[in-house]
Short mmCIF file of C-alpha atoms in Angstrom, two decimals:
data_model
loop_
_atom_site.label_atom_id
_atom_site.label_comp_id
_atom_site.label_asym_id
_atom_site.label_seq_id
_atom_site.Cartn_x
_atom_site.Cartn_y
_atom_site.Cartn_z
CA MET A 268 -21.24 -0.94 -9.26
CA SER A 269 -21.27 0.22 -13.29
CA ASP A 270 -20.17 3.97 -12.57
CA MET A 271 -16.95 2.07 -10.16
CA LYS A 272 -14.11 4.21 -10.22
CA VAL A 273 -11.15 2.41 -11.05
CA TYR A 274 -7.06 3.32 -10.41
CA ASP A 275 -4.55 1.79 -12.22
CA SER A 276 -1.59 2.94 -12.21
CA ASP A 277 -0.10 1.75 -15.48
CA VAL A 278 -3.06 4.36 -17.14
CA LYS A 279 -0.51 7.25 -17.23
CA MET A 280 -2.47 10.67 -17.25
CA ILE A 281 -1.87 12.99 -20.36
CA PRO A 282 -0.20 16.65 -19.48
CA VAL A 283 -3.04 19.11 -19.22
CA ILE A 284 -6.13 17.76 -20.15
CA SER A 285 -6.10 15.10 -17.81
CA GLN A 286 -5.02 17.45 -14.98
CA VAL A 287 -7.73 20.27 -16.17
CA ARG A 288 -10.54 17.60 -16.50
CA ALA A 289 -9.35 16.13 -12.62
CA ILE A 290 -9.47 20.48 -11.57
CA TRP A 291 -13.41 20.24 -13.22
CA GLU A 292 -14.66 16.78 -11.75
CA ASN A 293 -13.68 17.69 -8.39
CA ARG A 294 -15.26 21.57 -8.87
CA GLY A 295 -16.79 20.84 -5.76
CA LEU A 296 -13.84 20.18 -3.61
CA LEU A 297 -11.97 23.59 -6.17
CA GLY A 298 -15.24 25.61 -4.65
CA LEU A 299 -14.95 24.42 -0.93
CA LEU A 300 -11.42 25.62 -1.06
CA VAL A 301 -12.04 28.84 -2.32
CA ARG A 302 -14.43 29.14 0.21
CA ARG A 303 -12.14 27.94 2.83
CA ASP A 304 -9.49 30.67 2.38
CA LEU A 305 -11.56 33.33 2.09
CA THR A 306 -12.91 32.83 5.06
CA VAL A 307 -10.05 31.49 7.27
CA ARG A 308 -9.42 35.59 6.04
CA TYR A 309 -11.80 37.25 7.09
CA LYS A 310 -14.90 35.66 8.70
CA ARG A 311 -13.34 35.30 11.95
CA SER A 312 -12.01 38.91 11.40
CA ILE A 313 -13.66 41.82 13.38
CA ILE A 314 -13.94 44.22 10.29
CA GLY A 315 -14.50 40.98 7.83
CA ILE A 316 -14.27 41.77 4.06
CA TRP A 317 -12.62 45.13 4.41
CA TRP A 318 -9.35 42.87 6.03
CA SER A 319 -8.01 42.14 2.34
CA LEU A 320 -9.04 45.59 1.55
CA LEU A 321 -6.86 47.47 4.15
CA ASN A 322 -3.41 46.00 2.94
CA PRO A 323 -3.75 47.62 -0.95
CA LEU A 324 -5.34 50.59 0.69
CA PHE A 325 -2.46 51.61 2.70
CA THR A 326 0.24 50.45 0.44
CA THR A 327 -1.49 52.85 -2.27
CA ALA A 328 -1.95 55.53 0.19
CA VAL A 329 2.22 55.24 1.39
CA MET A 330 3.14 55.71 -2.44
CA TYR A 331 1.15 57.78 -2.21
CA TYR A 332 1.90 59.92 -0.18
CA VAL A 333 5.64 59.22 -1.20
CA PHE A 334 5.31 59.46 -5.12
CA ASN A 335 2.72 62.57 -4.54
CA THR A 336 4.11 64.84 -2.21
CA VAL A 337 7.58 64.48 -1.05
CA PHE A 338 8.73 63.22 -5.70
CA LYS A 339 5.84 65.35 -7.39
CA SER A 340 5.48 63.33 -9.74
CA ARG A 341 1.90 63.53 -12.07
CA LEU A 342 1.38 61.75 -15.24
CA PRO A 343 2.45 63.36 -18.09
CA SER A 344 -0.95 62.48 -19.90
CA GLY A 345 -2.74 64.41 -17.07
CA ALA A 346 -4.85 61.92 -15.74
CA PRO A 347 -5.03 61.50 -11.84
CA PHE A 348 -2.31 59.57 -9.99
CA LEU A 349 -4.39 58.08 -7.30
CA PRO A 350 -6.60 55.69 -9.23
CA TYR A 351 -3.38 55.03 -11.17
CA LEU A 352 -0.98 53.80 -8.20
CA LEU A 353 -4.47 52.17 -6.97
CA SER A 354 -5.47 49.93 -9.64
CA GLY A 355 -1.53 49.08 -10.49
CA VAL A 356 -1.34 48.07 -5.90
CA LEU A 357 -4.20 45.81 -6.74
CA LEU A 358 -3.49 43.92 -9.74
CA MET A 359 0.14 43.15 -8.26
CA ALA A 360 -1.19 41.64 -4.79
CA PHE A 361 -3.58 39.42 -7.18
CA PHE A 362 -0.63 38.52 -8.83
CA ASN A 363 2.02 38.12 -5.72
CA GLN A 364 -0.93 36.39 -3.42
CA GLY A 365 -1.82 33.77 -6.03
CA LEU A 366 1.68 32.91 -6.81
CA THR A 367 2.94 32.19 -3.11
CA MET A 368 -0.42 31.26 -1.69
CA GLY A 369 -0.67 29.04 -4.50
CA ALA A 370 2.99 27.38 -4.29
CA ASP A 371 2.75 26.94 -0.59
CA SER A 372 -0.55 25.59 -0.25
CA VAL A 373 0.53 22.84 -2.65
CA ALA A 374 4.16 22.63 -0.98
CA THR A 375 2.80 22.82 2.62
CA GLY A 376 -0.04 20.39 1.20
CA ALA A 377 1.94 17.30 3.24
CA GLY A 378 -1.16 16.93 5.79
CA VAL A 379 -3.41 16.61 3.03
CA LEU A 380 -1.36 15.60 0.29
CA THR A 381 0.34 12.19 1.60
CA LYS A 382 -2.48 11.08 2.85
CA VAL A 383 -5.30 11.58 0.69
CA TYR A 384 -5.61 11.23 -3.63
CA VAL A 385 -6.02 14.51 -4.70
CA ARG A 386 -4.82 16.56 -7.73
CA PRO A 387 -2.42 18.92 -5.98
CA GLU A 388 -3.22 20.94 -8.68
CA ILE A 389 -6.36 21.40 -7.37
CA PHE A 390 -4.94 23.14 -4.73
CA ALA A 391 -2.80 25.84 -7.36
CA ALA A 392 -6.07 26.84 -8.85
CA SER A 393 -8.16 27.37 -5.39
CA SER A 394 -5.56 29.55 -4.49
CA ALA A 395 -5.70 31.28 -7.62
CA ILE A 396 -9.41 31.94 -7.87
CA SER A 397 -9.66 33.44 -3.89
CA SER A 398 -6.85 36.00 -5.27
CA ALA A 399 -9.66 37.03 -8.12
CA ILE A 400 -11.96 37.29 -5.96
CA ASN A 401 -9.67 39.89 -3.68
CA PHE A 402 -9.18 41.34 -6.54
CA LEU A 403 -12.44 41.90 -7.34
CA ILE A 404 -13.34 42.78 -3.68
CA GLY A 405 -10.89 45.89 -4.57
CA PHE A 406 -12.91 47.18 -7.43
CA ILE A 407 -15.02 48.68 -4.32
CA PRO A 408 -12.45 51.30 -3.35
CA LEU A 409 -11.62 51.32 -6.96
CA THR A 410 -14.67 52.51 -8.21
CA VAL A 411 -14.42 55.21 -5.14
CA VAL A 412 -11.11 56.74 -6.36
CA LEU A 413 -12.56 56.92 -10.39
CA LEU A 414 -15.80 58.60 -9.14
CA ILE A 415 -13.75 61.04 -6.83
CA ALA A 416 -11.37 61.96 -9.82
CA LYS A 417 -14.52 62.44 -11.89
CA VAL A 418 -13.13 59.58 -13.73
CA HIS A 419 -15.67 57.26 -16.00
CA PRO A 420 -14.93 53.38 -15.94
CA GLY A 421 -15.36 53.29 -19.54
CA ILE A 422 -17.78 51.28 -21.70
CA ASN A 423 -14.79 48.97 -22.11
CA SER A 424 -15.10 47.87 -18.64
CA PRO A 425 -16.34 44.15 -18.94
CA LEU A 426 -12.58 43.77 -20.73
CA VAL A 427 -11.51 43.54 -16.92
CA LEU A 428 -13.21 39.90 -16.91
CA VAL A 429 -10.65 38.73 -19.59
CA VAL A 430 -7.74 40.06 -17.75
CA ILE A 431 -8.73 38.32 -14.51
CA LEU A 432 -9.53 35.50 -16.59
CA CYS A 433 -5.72 35.36 -18.28
CA MET A 434 -4.17 36.78 -14.48
CA THR A 435 -5.73 33.10 -13.25
CA LEU A 436 -4.60 31.24 -15.61
CA PHE A 437 -1.17 32.92 -15.40
CA VAL A 438 -1.06 32.57 -11.55
CA THR A 439 -1.78 29.08 -11.53
CA GLY A 440 0.48 27.69 -13.99
CA LEU A 441 3.24 30.10 -12.16
CA ALA A 442 2.53 29.16 -8.72
CA LEU A 443 2.73 24.90 -9.61
CA LEU A 444 6.62 25.56 -11.23
CA LEU A 445 7.34 27.88 -7.99
CA SER A 446 6.10 24.73 -5.62
CA ILE A 447 8.35 22.87 -7.53
CA ALA A 448 11.34 25.07 -6.08
CA TYR A 449 9.58 25.39 -2.35
CA ILE A 450 9.41 21.61 -2.39
CA ASN A 451 12.91 20.63 -3.40
CA PHE A 452 14.80 23.63 -1.46
CA ASP A 453 14.31 25.17 1.54
CA ASP A 454 15.96 28.36 0.67
CA SER A 455 14.09 28.72 -2.16
CA ARG A 456 11.37 31.06 -0.05
CA SER A 457 14.02 34.00 0.10
CA LEU A 458 15.48 34.52 -2.72
CA ILE A 459 11.58 34.37 -4.27
CA SER A 460 10.80 37.15 -2.36
CA ILE A 461 13.55 39.48 -3.56
CA PHE A 462 12.80 38.43 -6.87
CA LEU A 463 9.43 39.54 -6.89
CA MET A 464 10.23 42.57 -5.12
CA ALA A 465 12.69 43.38 -8.47
CA LEU A 466 9.11 42.16 -10.66
CA GLN A 467 7.23 45.06 -8.80
CA TYR A 468 9.83 47.65 -9.56
CA MET A 469 10.20 46.56 -13.43
CA THR A 470 6.38 47.05 -13.66
CA PRO A 471 4.98 50.67 -13.94
CA VAL A 472 2.68 50.75 -10.40
CA PHE A 473 3.44 54.12 -9.40
CA TYR A 474 5.20 55.16 -12.40
CA PRO A 475 4.48 55.86 -16.12
CA ILE A 476 6.33 54.01 -19.07
CA SER A 477 6.86 57.33 -20.90
CA VAL A 478 9.30 58.72 -18.46
CA LEU A 479 11.49 55.59 -19.26
CA GLY A 480 14.47 55.84 -21.23
CA PRO A 481 14.37 53.78 -24.20
CA HIS A 482 16.90 51.36 -22.73
CA THR A 483 15.12 50.93 -19.36
CA LYS A 484 11.60 50.54 -21.30
CA ARG A 485 12.79 47.97 -23.56
CA ILE A 486 13.09 45.78 -20.00
CA ILE A 487 10.12 46.91 -18.98
CA LEU A 488 8.14 46.07 -21.70
CA LEU A 489 9.70 42.27 -22.18
CA ASN A 490 7.37 41.85 -18.40
CA PRO A 491 4.29 40.52 -19.56
CA LEU A 492 3.36 42.27 -15.73
CA THR A 493 3.13 45.26 -17.85
CA SER A 494 1.08 44.36 -20.56
CA TYR A 495 -1.84 42.98 -18.16
CA LEU A 496 -1.61 46.70 -16.41
CA ASP A 497 -1.54 48.55 -19.04
CA ILE A 498 -4.85 46.26 -20.42
CA PHE A 499 -6.76 46.74 -17.10
CA ARG A 500 -5.65 50.06 -16.61
CA SER A 501 -7.32 50.77 -20.46
CA VAL A 502 -10.90 49.65 -19.79
CA TYR A 503 -10.76 50.14 -16.44
CA GLY A 504 -10.42 54.12 -16.52
CA GLY A 505 -6.35 54.02 -15.14
CA GLY A 506 -5.43 56.59 -17.68
CA THR A 507 -3.12 54.64 -20.18
CA THR A 508 -3.84 52.61 -23.52
CA ALA A 509 -2.90 49.74 -24.41
CA THR A 510 -2.05 48.13 -27.36
CA SER A 511 -2.67 45.00 -29.48
CA HIS A 512 0.67 44.00 -29.16
CA GLU A 513 0.05 44.28 -24.85
CA TRP A 514 -2.99 42.33 -26.09
CA VAL A 515 -1.55 39.20 -27.75
CA VAL A 516 1.60 39.18 -24.62
CA MET A 517 -1.34 38.93 -22.22
CA ILE A 518 -3.24 36.12 -23.38
CA ALA A 519 0.05 34.69 -24.93
CA SER A 520 2.16 34.72 -21.90
CA SER A 521 -1.09 33.16 -19.68
CA ILE A 522 -1.77 30.08 -21.79
CA ILE A 523 2.04 29.38 -22.25
CA ALA A 524 2.67 29.57 -18.14
CA PHE A 525 -0.59 27.33 -17.41
CA ILE A 526 0.21 24.66 -20.27
CA LEU A 527 3.89 24.97 -18.89
CA GLY A 528 3.27 24.89 -15.44
CA PHE A 529 0.61 21.53 -15.87
CA TRP A 530 3.23 20.23 -17.79
CA VAL A 531 6.22 20.25 -15.81
CA PHE A 532 4.53 19.64 -12.83
CA ILE A 533 2.69 16.45 -13.85
CA LYS A 534 6.29 14.99 -14.80
CA LYS A 535 7.75 16.12 -11.74
CA TRP A 536 5.21 15.24 -8.88
CA PRO A 537 5.66 11.46 -8.21
CA GLY A 538 9.42 12.67 -7.33
CA LEU A 539 8.22 15.53 -5.29
CA VAL A 540 5.45 13.58 -3.31
CA GLY A 541 8.09 11.71 -1.52
CA LYS A 542 9.78 14.92 -0.20
CA LEU A 543 6.91 16.00 1.42
CA MET B 36 -19.82 -10.73 -6.38
CA SER B 37 -18.07 -12.08 -3.62
CA GLN B 38 -14.98 -13.39 -5.39
CA GLN B 39 -14.56 -9.58 -7.09
CA LYS B 40 -11.08 -8.29 -7.17
CA ILE B 41 -10.53 -5.07 -5.22
CA VAL B 42 -7.16 -4.66 -5.12
CA GLU B 43 -4.38 -6.25 -6.89
CA VAL B 44 -0.99 -5.37 -6.63
CA ALA B 45 2.07 -6.96 -8.98
CA ASN B 46 5.47 -6.35 -8.84
CA ALA B 47 4.89 -3.22 -7.44
CA SER B 48 7.94 -1.26 -6.32
CA MET B 49 9.19 2.22 -4.51
CA ALA B 50 12.42 3.64 -5.10
CA TYR B 51 14.18 7.16 -3.72
CA ARG B 52 17.07 8.51 -5.18
CA ARG B 53 18.61 9.88 -2.05
CA THR B 54 21.56 12.15 -2.13
CA ARG B 55 24.24 10.91 0.79
CA HIS B 56 23.81 13.97 3.16
CA ARG B 57 19.81 14.87 2.32
CA VAL B 58 20.41 18.04 0.72
CA SER B 59 17.22 20.01 0.50
CA SER B 60 19.20 23.83 -0.30
CA LEU B 61 19.89 25.97 -2.95
CA LYS B 62 22.54 26.48 -1.02
CA GLN B 63 24.14 23.14 -0.18
CA THR B 64 23.56 21.75 -3.72
CA ALA B 65 25.14 24.57 -5.21
CA ILE B 66 28.02 24.34 -3.27
CA ASP B 67 27.81 20.86 -3.45
CA THR B 68 27.85 20.11 -7.28
CA ILE B 69 31.05 23.04 -7.92
CA ARG B 70 33.02 20.35 -5.59
CA ARG B 71 31.08 17.14 -7.49
CA ARG B 72 29.76 15.67 -5.08
CA MET B 73 26.33 14.97 -5.97
CA ALA B 74 26.30 11.26 -5.03
CA TYR B 75 22.91 9.34 -5.30
CA GLU B 76 22.11 6.64 -4.26
CA GLN B 77 18.75 4.48 -5.07
CA PHE B 78 16.47 3.55 -1.94
CA PHE B 79 14.11 0.68 -2.07
CA ALA B 80 10.93 1.41 0.38
CA LEU B 81 8.99 -1.66 -1.38
CA ARG B 82 10.45 -3.80 -3.23
CA ASP B 83 8.62 -6.76 -5.88
CA VAL B 84 5.35 -6.50 -3.93
CA SER B 85 2.58 -8.71 -5.42
CA PHE B 86 -0.67 -8.93 -3.33
CA GLU B 87 -4.84 -9.32 -4.51
CA ILE B 88 -7.55 -8.93 -1.77
CA ASN B 89 -10.92 -9.53 -3.19
CA ARG B 90 -14.26 -8.28 -1.85
CA GLY B 91 -15.06 -9.34 1.85
CA GLU B 92 -11.48 -10.33 2.49
CA THR B 93 -8.86 -8.74 5.14
CA VAL B 94 -5.18 -8.42 4.02
CA SER B 95 -2.62 -7.99 7.15
CA VAL B 96 0.95 -6.36 6.77
CA ILE B 97 3.37 -6.63 9.60
CA GLY B 98 6.93 -5.67 9.92
CA ARG B 99 9.17 -3.62 11.76
CA ASN B 100 9.56 -0.09 12.00
CA GLY B 101 10.24 1.44 8.56
CA ALA B 102 10.17 -1.88 6.63
CA GLY B 103 7.41 -0.05 4.17
CA LYS B 104 4.28 -0.78 5.59
CA SER B 105 3.56 2.97 5.34
CA THR B 106 4.41 3.09 1.74
CA LEU B 107 2.36 0.04 1.14
CA LEU B 108 -0.84 2.06 2.28
CA LYS B 109 0.46 4.87 0.10
CA VAL B 110 0.97 3.11 -2.82
CA VAL B 111 -2.32 1.51 -2.50
CA ALA B 112 -4.07 4.54 -1.68
CA ARG B 113 -2.78 6.29 -4.53
CA VAL B 114 -1.05 9.03 -3.18
CA LEU B 115 2.40 7.87 -4.38
CA PRO B 116 2.57 5.95 -7.68
CA PRO B 117 4.85 3.02 -7.50
CA THR B 118 7.88 3.71 -9.32
CA SER B 119 7.63 0.29 -11.07
CA GLY B 120 5.16 -2.40 -11.06
CA ARG B 121 0.96 -2.32 -10.92
CA VAL B 122 -1.56 -1.16 -8.58
CA ILE B 123 -4.83 -1.33 -9.45
CA VAL B 124 -7.64 -0.45 -7.36
CA GLN B 125 -11.44 -0.50 -7.83
CA GLY B 126 -13.70 1.70 -6.34
CA SER B 127 -14.27 3.71 -3.51
CA VAL B 128 -11.65 4.16 -0.99
CA ALA B 129 -11.35 4.99 2.88
CA PRO B 130 -7.54 5.96 3.97
CA MET B 131 -7.85 5.75 7.35
CA ILE B 132 -4.16 6.98 7.86
CA GLU B 133 -4.08 9.62 10.32
CA LEU B 134 -7.71 10.87 10.55
CA GLY B 135 -8.29 15.02 10.11
CA ALA B 136 -6.01 15.39 7.21
CA GLY B 137 -7.35 19.19 6.29
CA PHE B 138 -8.88 19.96 8.92
CA ASN B 139 -8.47 23.66 9.91
CA PRO B 140 -8.88 24.92 13.20
CA GLU B 141 -10.43 28.63 11.64
CA LEU B 142 -13.38 26.52 10.39
CA THR B 143 -16.42 25.24 12.15
CA GLY B 144 -17.30 21.56 12.79
CA ALA B 145 -19.89 21.34 10.05
CA GLU B 146 -17.72 23.67 7.54
CA ASN B 147 -14.58 20.78 8.49
CA ILE B 148 -17.02 18.19 7.65
CA MET B 149 -17.96 19.30 4.55
CA LEU B 150 -14.16 19.55 3.70
CA TYR B 151 -12.76 16.78 4.76
CA GLY B 152 -15.35 14.17 3.49
CA THR B 153 -14.67 16.11 -0.11
CA LEU B 154 -10.92 15.99 0.16
CA LEU B 155 -12.12 11.94 0.57
CA GLY B 156 -13.50 11.95 -2.52
CA ARG B 157 -17.89 12.65 -1.52
CA THR B 158 -19.46 15.56 -3.46
CA PRO B 159 -20.25 18.24 -1.36
CA LYS B 160 -23.60 17.97 -1.92
CA GLU B 161 -23.83 14.00 -0.01
CA MET B 162 -21.83 15.72 2.80
CA GLN B 163 -24.29 18.50 3.33
CA GLY B 164 -27.05 15.70 4.01
CA ARG B 165 -24.48 14.02 6.42
CA ILE B 166 -23.64 16.93 8.52
CA GLU B 167 -25.97 16.33 11.08
CA ALA B 168 -25.85 12.30 11.92
CA ILE B 169 -21.99 12.86 11.81
CA ALA B 170 -22.25 14.72 14.25
CA ASP B 171 -25.02 12.90 16.02
CA TRP B 172 -22.38 9.78 16.19
CA ALA B 173 -19.52 12.25 17.08
CA GLY B 174 -21.20 13.27 20.12
CA LEU B 175 -20.71 16.69 18.55
CA THR B 176 -23.81 18.19 17.50
CA SER B 177 -23.98 21.17 19.89
CA HIS B 178 -20.56 22.15 18.54
CA MET B 179 -21.18 21.90 14.78
CA ASP B 180 -21.18 25.73 14.53
CA ILE B 181 -17.80 26.79 16.65
CA PRO B 182 -14.18 26.61 14.87
CA ILE B 183 -12.59 23.62 16.23
CA ARG B 184 -9.78 25.34 17.31
CA ALA B 185 -12.30 25.77 20.50
CA TYR B 186 -12.66 22.04 19.69
CA SER B 187 -10.41 19.70 22.77
CA SER B 188 -7.95 17.01 20.37
CA GLY B 189 -10.33 14.45 21.95
CA MET B 190 -12.93 16.36 20.29
CA THR B 191 -11.52 17.15 16.83
CA ALA B 192 -10.24 13.06 17.02
CA ARG B 193 -13.77 11.72 17.10
CA LEU B 194 -15.41 14.15 14.72
CA ALA B 195 -12.28 13.04 12.36
CA PHE B 196 -13.19 9.19 13.07
CA ALA B 197 -17.12 9.76 12.64
CA THR B 198 -16.30 11.93 9.19
CA ALA B 199 -14.00 9.11 8.19
CA THR B 200 -16.32 6.51 8.59
CA ASP B 201 -19.30 7.61 7.98
CA ARG B 202 -19.26 5.56 4.89
CA THR B 203 -18.78 2.00 4.40
CA PRO B 204 -16.15 2.59 0.94
CA ASP B 205 -15.21 -1.01 -1.28
CA LEU B 206 -11.64 -0.69 0.05
CA LEU B 207 -10.87 0.38 4.04
CA LEU B 208 -6.95 0.92 4.29
CA ILE B 209 -6.14 1.03 7.99
CA ASP B 210 -2.78 1.91 9.97
CA GLU B 211 -3.35 0.23 13.35
CA ILE B 212 -7.14 0.12 14.36
CA LEU B 213 -8.08 2.98 15.74
CA SER B 214 -9.79 4.00 19.08
CA VAL B 215 -9.91 7.24 19.96
CA GLY B 216 -11.35 10.37 22.21
CA ASP B 217 -12.97 8.65 25.66
CA GLU B 218 -13.40 5.45 27.13
CA ASP B 219 -16.57 5.47 25.66
CA PHE B 220 -15.86 6.73 22.41
CA LYS B 221 -12.87 4.27 22.10
CA ASP B 222 -15.46 1.34 22.76
CA LYS B 223 -17.76 2.99 20.13
CA SER B 224 -14.73 4.08 17.55
CA LYS B 225 -12.94 0.60 17.97
CA ALA B 226 -16.90 -1.21 16.92
CA ARG B 227 -17.16 0.84 14.39
CA THR B 228 -14.10 -0.13 12.67
CA ILE B 229 -14.51 -4.04 12.90
CA GLU B 230 -17.93 -3.28 11.94
CA MET B 231 -16.67 -1.72 9.08
CA MET B 232 -14.10 -4.37 8.14
CA ASN B 233 -16.72 -7.17 8.36
CA SER B 234 -18.96 -5.48 6.27
CA GLY B 235 -18.10 -6.87 2.88
CA CYS B 236 -15.55 -4.84 1.89
CA ALA B 237 -12.08 -5.33 1.00
CA VAL B 238 -9.32 -3.56 4.03
CA LEU B 239 -5.71 -3.54 4.02
CA LEU B 240 -4.80 -3.81 7.58
CA VAL B 241 -1.18 -2.46 8.74
CA THR B 242 -0.84 -3.70 12.64
CA HIS B 243 1.51 -4.85 15.38
CA ASP B 244 -1.54 -6.38 16.70
CA LEU B 245 -0.52 -10.20 15.75
CA THR B 246 -3.62 -11.16 17.49
CA ALA B 247 -5.42 -9.47 15.42
CA VAL B 248 -3.76 -10.73 11.89
CA THR B 249 -4.45 -13.70 13.04
CA SER B 250 -7.96 -13.37 14.22
CA MET B 251 -9.36 -10.78 11.84
CA SER B 252 -6.89 -11.42 8.05
CA SER B 253 -7.66 -14.09 5.37
CA ARG B 254 -3.93 -13.41 4.35
CA ALA B 255 -1.15 -11.74 6.35
CA ILE B 256 1.86 -10.43 4.28
CA TYR B 257 5.76 -9.80 6.65
CA LEU B 258 7.99 -6.92 4.99
CA GLU B 259 11.52 -6.26 5.65
CA ASN B 260 13.23 -3.89 4.27
CA GLY B 261 10.70 -2.89 1.49
CA THR B 262 10.58 -6.88 0.38
CA PRO B 263 7.99 -9.50 1.28
CA LYS B 264 10.10 -11.99 3.50
CA ALA B 265 6.58 -14.22 4.37
CA THR B 266 3.25 -14.06 2.09
CA GLY B 267 -0.44 -16.34 3.26
CA LYS B 268 -1.49 -18.33 6.12
CA PRO B 269 -1.70 -15.79 8.84
CA LYS B 270 -0.71 -17.87 11.21
CA GLN B 271 2.35 -18.39 9.44
CA VAL B 272 3.71 -15.47 8.36
CA VAL B 273 3.32 -14.15 11.98
CA ASP B 274 5.51 -17.62 13.21
CA ALA B 275 7.97 -16.61 10.64
CA TYR B 276 8.16 -12.64 11.95
CA LEU B 277 8.08 -13.95 15.74
CA ASN B 278 11.07 -16.43 14.86
CA ASP B 279 12.60 -12.87 13.35
CA VAL B 280 12.27 -10.99 16.40
CA HIS B 281 13.49 -13.25 19.01
CA HIS B 282 16.46 -13.54 17.30
#
């Protein structure tokens, strides 16, 4: 009985450190939750894993038709439009899905979280990780599109892993913040979806930054997602170059969002769990 | 070893701050803030509760609906942190509160055993080795590879019960002694619960079954509006409760 677990309500958790340790100690559960997310989405559907690709591919097809055929948009750099567009859609899907799924799994976790002791942060992390895996699956069509456009992903492509790591941390932190709004206010979801749509347009998914006027450009560059996307495209054949400033924005924003999300969440959670 | 203290609750209180008309939308909050009508009131779900449970003892909690019995279970289960006072629990806890929390209808029986068991604090590796025994005990061996949405509600309850009671914990939290499933399984599940209660672990039992309180517990607590109104020998506590109920 020397390894007996002890719970003492007077021992306070250290923000971020205790939470990250709890996630690490429960990595077995984390793995099962990720598997649950992926299984529920794919295994029981006829087309299986391709289901995850249907949404981004279809979105890309529609946008490609609208912007390439209707508006006759061209990238000034002369780079092919389709890989540019698809990489943007895939990264935004990673962000949107991880954020809303993560916040939902905490906010609707009442069935579990009010009956069994589990740190809710594990749920947010598992949603971010399953979205990252979906994103990786998206590399199959992206690579096909690149090969068709005769673009080589480039020797820097392993740096994609840094983008994925940063985005996972970024999304986990933001999902925890969002879950607080979801639990406190029933009507926050509709506001959030409008905000997410605005964010989508403020990220250069289907237009190049160079076509923007100086004022708009400044606003778009304030959006940290622009840095994630530019870096992603620059390391995986999407036809942009990323500045070192953007690397700093990406890494710093992921660390800040992660720490802030965990910090605020641990302070608010005791008051929230009673509302679930 | 037999006098080992498993649970120690000292002056635990659980206070909620609730708004007068249960605001939960941004719109309502905005309107109320402008009109300055955000009046909060303190509400005590538990107030100044203290008790201990040693290994091998059963402590029963009785009281009317809404007296704070379930809140007390959740505070000991670590789900709700007490707003004041202290709770110390040593060892593993099996909360038998609304069994099957975390069951996913799309996952198979075996996958749900893994997930639920891990949520209850065991390792996936450990659970992997228990699937067969749990399925056998629940009488669902031939149903392990199908999603539980195809199960009847009785089958799901059997699977949840079998998973939750697979291991005898250091502390057992019971919200009513359950008997689930068909007649045979009802007897079996009740017998298993009593076997676990008598296995030497500490038990915190919330129940309306006053006969069970007097026959099975070492001590009892009678809660009214979150406050312990009587504590001590089960017979005396039950009498105090009955006295109040009949008046």
